[in-house]
Every structure is written in C-alpha cells, then in structure tokens.
Short mmCIF file of C-alpha atoms in Angstrom, two decimals:
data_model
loop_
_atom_site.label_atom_id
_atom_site.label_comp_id
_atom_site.label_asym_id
_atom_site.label_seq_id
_atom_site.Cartn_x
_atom_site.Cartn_y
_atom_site.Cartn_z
CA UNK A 1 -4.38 24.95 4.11
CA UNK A 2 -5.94 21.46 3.86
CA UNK A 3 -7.06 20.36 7.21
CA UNK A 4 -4.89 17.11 6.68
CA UNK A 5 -1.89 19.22 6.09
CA UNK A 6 -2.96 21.40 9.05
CA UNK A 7 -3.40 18.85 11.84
CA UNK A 8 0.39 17.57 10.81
CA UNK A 9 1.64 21.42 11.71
CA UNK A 10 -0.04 21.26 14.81
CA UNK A 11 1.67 18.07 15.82
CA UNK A 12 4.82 19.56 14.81
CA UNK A 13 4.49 22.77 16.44
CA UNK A 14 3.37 20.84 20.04
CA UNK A 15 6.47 17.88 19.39
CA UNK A 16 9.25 20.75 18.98
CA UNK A 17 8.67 22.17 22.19
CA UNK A 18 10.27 18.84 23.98
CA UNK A 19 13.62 18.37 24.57
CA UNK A 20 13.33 14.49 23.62
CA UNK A 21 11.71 15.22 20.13
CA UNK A 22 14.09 15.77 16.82
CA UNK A 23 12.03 15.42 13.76
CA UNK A 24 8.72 14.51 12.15
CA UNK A 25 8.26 13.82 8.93
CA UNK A 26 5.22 13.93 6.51
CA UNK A 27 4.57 10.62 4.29
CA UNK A 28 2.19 9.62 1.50
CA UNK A 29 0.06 12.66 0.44
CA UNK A 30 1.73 14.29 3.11
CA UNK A 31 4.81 13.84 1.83
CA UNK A 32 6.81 14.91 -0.96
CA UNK A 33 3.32 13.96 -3.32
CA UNK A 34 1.24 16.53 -1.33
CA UNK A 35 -0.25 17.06 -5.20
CA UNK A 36 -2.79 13.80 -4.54
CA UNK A 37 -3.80 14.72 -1.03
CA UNK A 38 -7.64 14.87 -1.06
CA UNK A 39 -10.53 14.74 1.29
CA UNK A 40 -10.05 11.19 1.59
CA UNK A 41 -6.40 10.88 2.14
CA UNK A 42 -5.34 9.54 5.68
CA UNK A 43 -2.23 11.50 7.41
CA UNK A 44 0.66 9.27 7.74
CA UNK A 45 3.58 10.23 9.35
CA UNK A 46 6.83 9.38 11.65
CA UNK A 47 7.89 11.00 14.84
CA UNK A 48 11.36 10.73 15.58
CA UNK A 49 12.97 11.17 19.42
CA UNK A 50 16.14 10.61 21.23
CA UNK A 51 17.34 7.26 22.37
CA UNK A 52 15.34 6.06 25.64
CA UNK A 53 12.70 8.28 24.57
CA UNK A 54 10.34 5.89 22.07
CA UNK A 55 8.33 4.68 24.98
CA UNK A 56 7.25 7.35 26.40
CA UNK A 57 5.58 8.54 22.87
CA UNK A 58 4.46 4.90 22.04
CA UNK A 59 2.89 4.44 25.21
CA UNK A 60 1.25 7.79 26.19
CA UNK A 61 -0.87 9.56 23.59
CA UNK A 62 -1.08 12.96 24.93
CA UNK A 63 0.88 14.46 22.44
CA UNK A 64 -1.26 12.90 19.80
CA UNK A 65 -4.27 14.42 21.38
CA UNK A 66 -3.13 17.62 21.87
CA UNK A 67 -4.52 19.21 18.74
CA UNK A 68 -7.96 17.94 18.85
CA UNK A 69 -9.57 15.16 20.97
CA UNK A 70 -9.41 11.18 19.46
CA UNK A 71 -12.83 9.34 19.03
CA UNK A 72 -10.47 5.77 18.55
CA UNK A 73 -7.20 4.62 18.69
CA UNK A 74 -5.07 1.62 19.15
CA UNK A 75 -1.52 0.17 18.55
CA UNK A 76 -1.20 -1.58 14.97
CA UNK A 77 2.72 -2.16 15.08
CA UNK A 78 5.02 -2.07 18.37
CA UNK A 79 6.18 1.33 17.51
CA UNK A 80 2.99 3.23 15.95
CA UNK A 81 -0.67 3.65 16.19
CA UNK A 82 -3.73 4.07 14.02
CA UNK A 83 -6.70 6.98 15.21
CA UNK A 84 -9.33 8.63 14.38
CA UNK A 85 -9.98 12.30 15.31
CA UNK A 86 -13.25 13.83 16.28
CA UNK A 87 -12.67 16.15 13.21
CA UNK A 88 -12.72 12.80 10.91
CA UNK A 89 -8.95 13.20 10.78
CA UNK A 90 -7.45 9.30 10.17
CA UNK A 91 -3.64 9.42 11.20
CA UNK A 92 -1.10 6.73 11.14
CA UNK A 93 2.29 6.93 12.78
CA UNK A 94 5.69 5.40 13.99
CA UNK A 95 7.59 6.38 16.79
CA UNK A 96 11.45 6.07 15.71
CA UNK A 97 14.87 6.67 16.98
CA UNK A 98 17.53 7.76 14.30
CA UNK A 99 19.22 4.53 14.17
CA UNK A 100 15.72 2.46 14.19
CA UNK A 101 14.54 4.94 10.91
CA UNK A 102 17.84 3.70 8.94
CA UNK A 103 16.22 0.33 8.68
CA UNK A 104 12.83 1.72 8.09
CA UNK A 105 12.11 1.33 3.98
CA UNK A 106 9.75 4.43 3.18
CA UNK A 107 9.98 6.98 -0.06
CA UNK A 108 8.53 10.25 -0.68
CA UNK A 109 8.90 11.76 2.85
CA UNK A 110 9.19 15.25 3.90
CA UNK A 111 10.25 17.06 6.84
CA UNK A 112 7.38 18.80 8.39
CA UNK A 113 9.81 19.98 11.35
CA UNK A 114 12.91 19.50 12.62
CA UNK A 115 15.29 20.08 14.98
CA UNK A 116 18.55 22.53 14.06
CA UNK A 117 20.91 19.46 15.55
CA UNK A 118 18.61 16.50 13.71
CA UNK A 119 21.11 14.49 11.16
CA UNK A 120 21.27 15.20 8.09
CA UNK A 121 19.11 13.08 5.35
CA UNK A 122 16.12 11.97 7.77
CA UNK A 123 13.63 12.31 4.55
CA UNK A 124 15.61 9.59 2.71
CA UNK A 125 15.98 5.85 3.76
CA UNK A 126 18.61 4.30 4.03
CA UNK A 127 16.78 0.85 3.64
CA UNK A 128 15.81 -0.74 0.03
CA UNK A 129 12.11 -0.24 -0.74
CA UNK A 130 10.51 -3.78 -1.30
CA UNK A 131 10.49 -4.96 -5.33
CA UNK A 132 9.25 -7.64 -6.60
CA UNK A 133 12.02 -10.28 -7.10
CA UNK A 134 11.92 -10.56 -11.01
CA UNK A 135 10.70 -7.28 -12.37
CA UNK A 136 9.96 -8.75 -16.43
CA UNK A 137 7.51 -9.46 -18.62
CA UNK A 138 8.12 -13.37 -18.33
CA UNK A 139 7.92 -13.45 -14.22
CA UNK A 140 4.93 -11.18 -14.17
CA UNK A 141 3.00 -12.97 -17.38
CA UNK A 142 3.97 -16.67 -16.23
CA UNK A 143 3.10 -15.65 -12.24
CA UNK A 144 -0.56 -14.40 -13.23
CA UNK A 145 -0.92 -17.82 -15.59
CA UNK A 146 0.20 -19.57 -12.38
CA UNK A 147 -1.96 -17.88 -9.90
CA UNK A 148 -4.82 -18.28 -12.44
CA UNK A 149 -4.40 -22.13 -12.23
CA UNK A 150 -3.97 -22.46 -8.57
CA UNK A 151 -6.80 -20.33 -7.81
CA UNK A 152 -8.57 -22.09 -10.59
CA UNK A 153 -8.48 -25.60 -8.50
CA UNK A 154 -9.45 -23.75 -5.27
CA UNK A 155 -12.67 -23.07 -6.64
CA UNK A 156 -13.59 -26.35 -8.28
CA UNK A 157 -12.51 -27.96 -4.12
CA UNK A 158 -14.63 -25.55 -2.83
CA UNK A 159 -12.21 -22.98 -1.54
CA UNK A 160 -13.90 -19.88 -2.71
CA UNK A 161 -12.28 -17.15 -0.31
CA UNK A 162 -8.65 -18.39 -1.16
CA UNK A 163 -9.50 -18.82 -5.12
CA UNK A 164 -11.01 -15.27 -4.85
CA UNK A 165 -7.45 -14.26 -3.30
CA UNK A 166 -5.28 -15.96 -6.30
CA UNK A 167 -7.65 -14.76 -8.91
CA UNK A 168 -8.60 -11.56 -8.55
CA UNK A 169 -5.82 -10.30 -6.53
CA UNK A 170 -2.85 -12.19 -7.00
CA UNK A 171 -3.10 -12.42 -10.63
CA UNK A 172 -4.38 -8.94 -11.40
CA UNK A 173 -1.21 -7.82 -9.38
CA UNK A 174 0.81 -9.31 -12.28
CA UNK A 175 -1.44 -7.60 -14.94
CA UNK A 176 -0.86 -4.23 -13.57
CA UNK A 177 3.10 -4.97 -13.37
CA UNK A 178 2.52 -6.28 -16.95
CA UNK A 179 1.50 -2.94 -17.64
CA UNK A 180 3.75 -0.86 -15.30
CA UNK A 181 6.43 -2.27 -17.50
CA UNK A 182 5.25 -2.15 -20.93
CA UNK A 183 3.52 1.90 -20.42
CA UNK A 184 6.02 3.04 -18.05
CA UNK A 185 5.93 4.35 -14.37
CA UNK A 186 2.18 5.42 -13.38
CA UNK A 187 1.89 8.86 -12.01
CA UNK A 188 2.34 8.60 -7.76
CA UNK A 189 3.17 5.12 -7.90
CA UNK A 190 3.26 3.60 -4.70
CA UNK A 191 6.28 0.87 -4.14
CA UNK A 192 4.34 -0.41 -1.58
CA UNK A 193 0.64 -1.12 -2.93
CA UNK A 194 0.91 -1.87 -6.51
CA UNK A 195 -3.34 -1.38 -6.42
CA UNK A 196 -3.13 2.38 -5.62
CA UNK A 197 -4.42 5.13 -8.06
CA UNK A 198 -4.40 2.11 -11.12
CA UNK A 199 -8.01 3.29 -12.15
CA UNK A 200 -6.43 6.68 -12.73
CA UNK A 201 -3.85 5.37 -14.65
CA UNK A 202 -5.31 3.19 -17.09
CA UNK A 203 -8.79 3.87 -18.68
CA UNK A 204 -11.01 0.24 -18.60
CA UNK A 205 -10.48 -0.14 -22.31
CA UNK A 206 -7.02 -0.61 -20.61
CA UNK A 207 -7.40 -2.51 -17.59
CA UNK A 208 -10.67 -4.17 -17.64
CA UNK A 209 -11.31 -4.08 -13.37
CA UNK A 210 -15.03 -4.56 -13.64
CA UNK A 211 -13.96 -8.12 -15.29
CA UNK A 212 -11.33 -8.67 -13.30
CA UNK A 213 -12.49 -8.03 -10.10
CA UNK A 214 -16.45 -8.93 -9.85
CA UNK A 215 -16.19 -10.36 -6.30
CA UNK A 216 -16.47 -13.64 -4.43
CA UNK A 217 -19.14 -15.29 -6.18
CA UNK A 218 -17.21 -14.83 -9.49
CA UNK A 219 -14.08 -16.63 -9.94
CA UNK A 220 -14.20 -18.46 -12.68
CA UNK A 221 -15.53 -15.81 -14.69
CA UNK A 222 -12.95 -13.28 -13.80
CA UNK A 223 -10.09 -16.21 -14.54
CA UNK A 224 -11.53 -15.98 -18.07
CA UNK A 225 -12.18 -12.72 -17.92
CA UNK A 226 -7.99 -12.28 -17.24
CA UNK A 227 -7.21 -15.16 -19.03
CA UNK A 228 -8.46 -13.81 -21.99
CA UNK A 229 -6.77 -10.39 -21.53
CA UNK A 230 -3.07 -11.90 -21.22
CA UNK A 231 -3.61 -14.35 -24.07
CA UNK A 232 -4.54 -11.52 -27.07
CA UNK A 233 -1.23 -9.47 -25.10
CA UNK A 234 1.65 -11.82 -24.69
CA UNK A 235 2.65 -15.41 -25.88
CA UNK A 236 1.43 -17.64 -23.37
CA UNK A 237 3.00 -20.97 -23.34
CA UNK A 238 0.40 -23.93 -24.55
CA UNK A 239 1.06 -25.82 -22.03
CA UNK A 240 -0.38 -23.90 -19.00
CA UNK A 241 -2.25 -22.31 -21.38
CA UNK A 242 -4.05 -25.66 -22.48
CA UNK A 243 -4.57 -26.23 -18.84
CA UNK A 244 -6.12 -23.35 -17.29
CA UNK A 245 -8.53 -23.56 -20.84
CA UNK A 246 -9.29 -27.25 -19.40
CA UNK A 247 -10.29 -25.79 -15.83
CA UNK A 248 -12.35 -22.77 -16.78
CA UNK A 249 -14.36 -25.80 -19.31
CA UNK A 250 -15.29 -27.77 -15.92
CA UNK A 251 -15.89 -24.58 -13.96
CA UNK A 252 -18.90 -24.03 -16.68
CA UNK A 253 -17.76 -20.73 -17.30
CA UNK A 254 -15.37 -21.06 -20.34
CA UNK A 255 -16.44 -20.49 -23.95
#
C-alpha cells in the first residue's frame, strides 16, 4: 500500500477506538481519485466527532501523532491543521461535527472509516462546490481581455507584483476555462484549483505555459504572448482589442 494511503489507515484505526470519534474521510488523491496519488501527493483528510468534542481534537494533537512523530505543525484554519511527518508525510485536516460538514463544500471524498451509527451520506456534501459565476465562452474570453488590460497598466505604473498577478494568473485562469469548455472536462479536475494537472491535460502546442507564464520580470511579453493566443481563437471585440494592442506598443514589447 502507498505510504500516503497507509498513514490515513493508521489514523483511522487509532480515531475508532474513541467513543467521541464517528468518521474520517479520505479527500483529494485520497479520496475517491486515489488513481493520481503519487509520491508527491499531500494526505488531506476530515475527522469527524460528536458535538462538544471538536476541541479537544483541534487543540491537542496526540492523535495526530500517534502513528509516527511530527517534525512541524500549526493551525491554518480554526478547525484544521497543516504537518509534516518525520517520514516526509504532508497531511492536511479539519476537525468537523456532522452538522458543521453539511456546510463544508468538498467532492470526491471517501470514507476511510466509520462508525456503524455515523449518518448516512458523510462522503457527499451537502454544500454547492464554488463555480465561477458565468461559466461561457463570452465571460471567460472578455474576463482574460479585461485582466490583460488592467494588469497591462499595472506594469507601465510600476506595479510589477500585482500586473504579474492579473497577467499571468488571472488571465490564464480564463484561458484554461476557455478550454475546459470548448475540449470538455479534464481528467481529475479539481473544482477548487482550476491550475491543477492542466499540463497533463493539454500538450503546449495547446496551452502555451512557457509563454504564458515566464515570471515577474515578464509581463508584457506574456500579455502578448496570451493576447495573441485568444485573438487567432475567438472574436475579440476591437475595441478592447485596439486597446490592449495600444498598451503592449508603449510597454516595448508588442510587434
């Protein structure tokens, strides 16, 4: 078994000896899409206990360390923590109560263990996963064109760090949507990271990252560099069009 998978069983087998304890469930690779779990993958995962018993599993960590000692840890989020195991183990976790998980939004769990008396359904959420507000062509193609001209500006003020953000993040967000919706669903999509697994799903004739993405010193260069891409792909409108061609000529960059 992969030591990932392994360290979750122990955590099981150590939680379902309590009498406060009633489920844990596996998430990520270590959920339902154990098929991408790697020697890279991180082990993400929920605990869930009785009512009045969160604290006492938020708060102590002895549980956590049963399996194997921790070399780091500390709280990210009031109910969960981040650590990393002397065995090179990274885990990340949320302490829940039943009623505080049907509010959680999370897909692709699985039940590692659980008690015979846990409710029914504790793998599926009962919260909506987070979408984008307009899923279509024209909110993802007229967002990037946007975020291209904002971050544009940023770098001709001076504002490097925040152009770099609407640039070569924010805009190549919309390009892989763009492409999401015109090549359908990418294999292990994750609802929550639109970035995850995309060099696996489309080849760089495809999705040109390199150009994209060639860091902080770059900007105007990777504008064009997107610019370009949406422009031979989808009608952009000549007006925003005509005005992110007018920024990339004063950047020095555009030809």
């Amino acid at each position: 078994m992969q030591p990932t998978l392994r360290r979750l069983d122990e955590l099981a087998t150590f939680l379902a000896d309590r009498d406060d304890t009633i489920a844990v469930l596996g998430l990520g690779s270590a959920g339902a899409q154990r098929a991408r779990l790697d020697e890279h993958s991180d082990l993400d995962f929920f605990v869930i206990v009785a009512e009045g018993a969160r604290s006492r599993y938020v708060e102590r960590i002895d549980w956590l360390e049963a399996p194997c000692p921790l070399l780091f840890s500390f709280a990210h989020e009031r109910n969960g923590r981040k650590a990393l195991y002397s065995d090179g183990i990274f885990v990340e976790y949320a302490v829940l109560t039943p009623a505080e998980l049907a509010h959680v939004p999370f897909s692709g769990a699985r039940v590692v263990w659980r008690r015979a008396d846990a409710p029914a359904g504790l793998a599926q959420s009962e919260a909506a996963v987070p979408r984008t507000p307009y899923d279509t062509v024209d909110f993802h193609l007229n967002e990037a064109l946007s975020n291209l001209y904002v971050g544009l500006h940023r770098e001709l003020r001076g504002e490097r760090l925040s152009a770099s953000r609407f640039i070569q993040t924010y805009a190549v967000d919309r390009v892989i949507s763009l492409l999401r919706l015109s090549s359908g669903e990418a294999p292990y999509r994750d609802p929550f990271d639109i970035s995850r697994r995309v060099e696996r799903a489309y080849p760089a004739e495809v999705l040109p990252l390199a150009g994209m993405v060639p860091g902080y010193a770059h900007n105007a260069a990777a504008a064009q560099t997107t610019f370009r891409w949406l422009s031979r792909r989808y009608p952009v409108h000549p007006g925003i069009g005509a005005a992110i061609t007018a920024l990339l000529t004063r950047s020095g960059d555009y030809s």
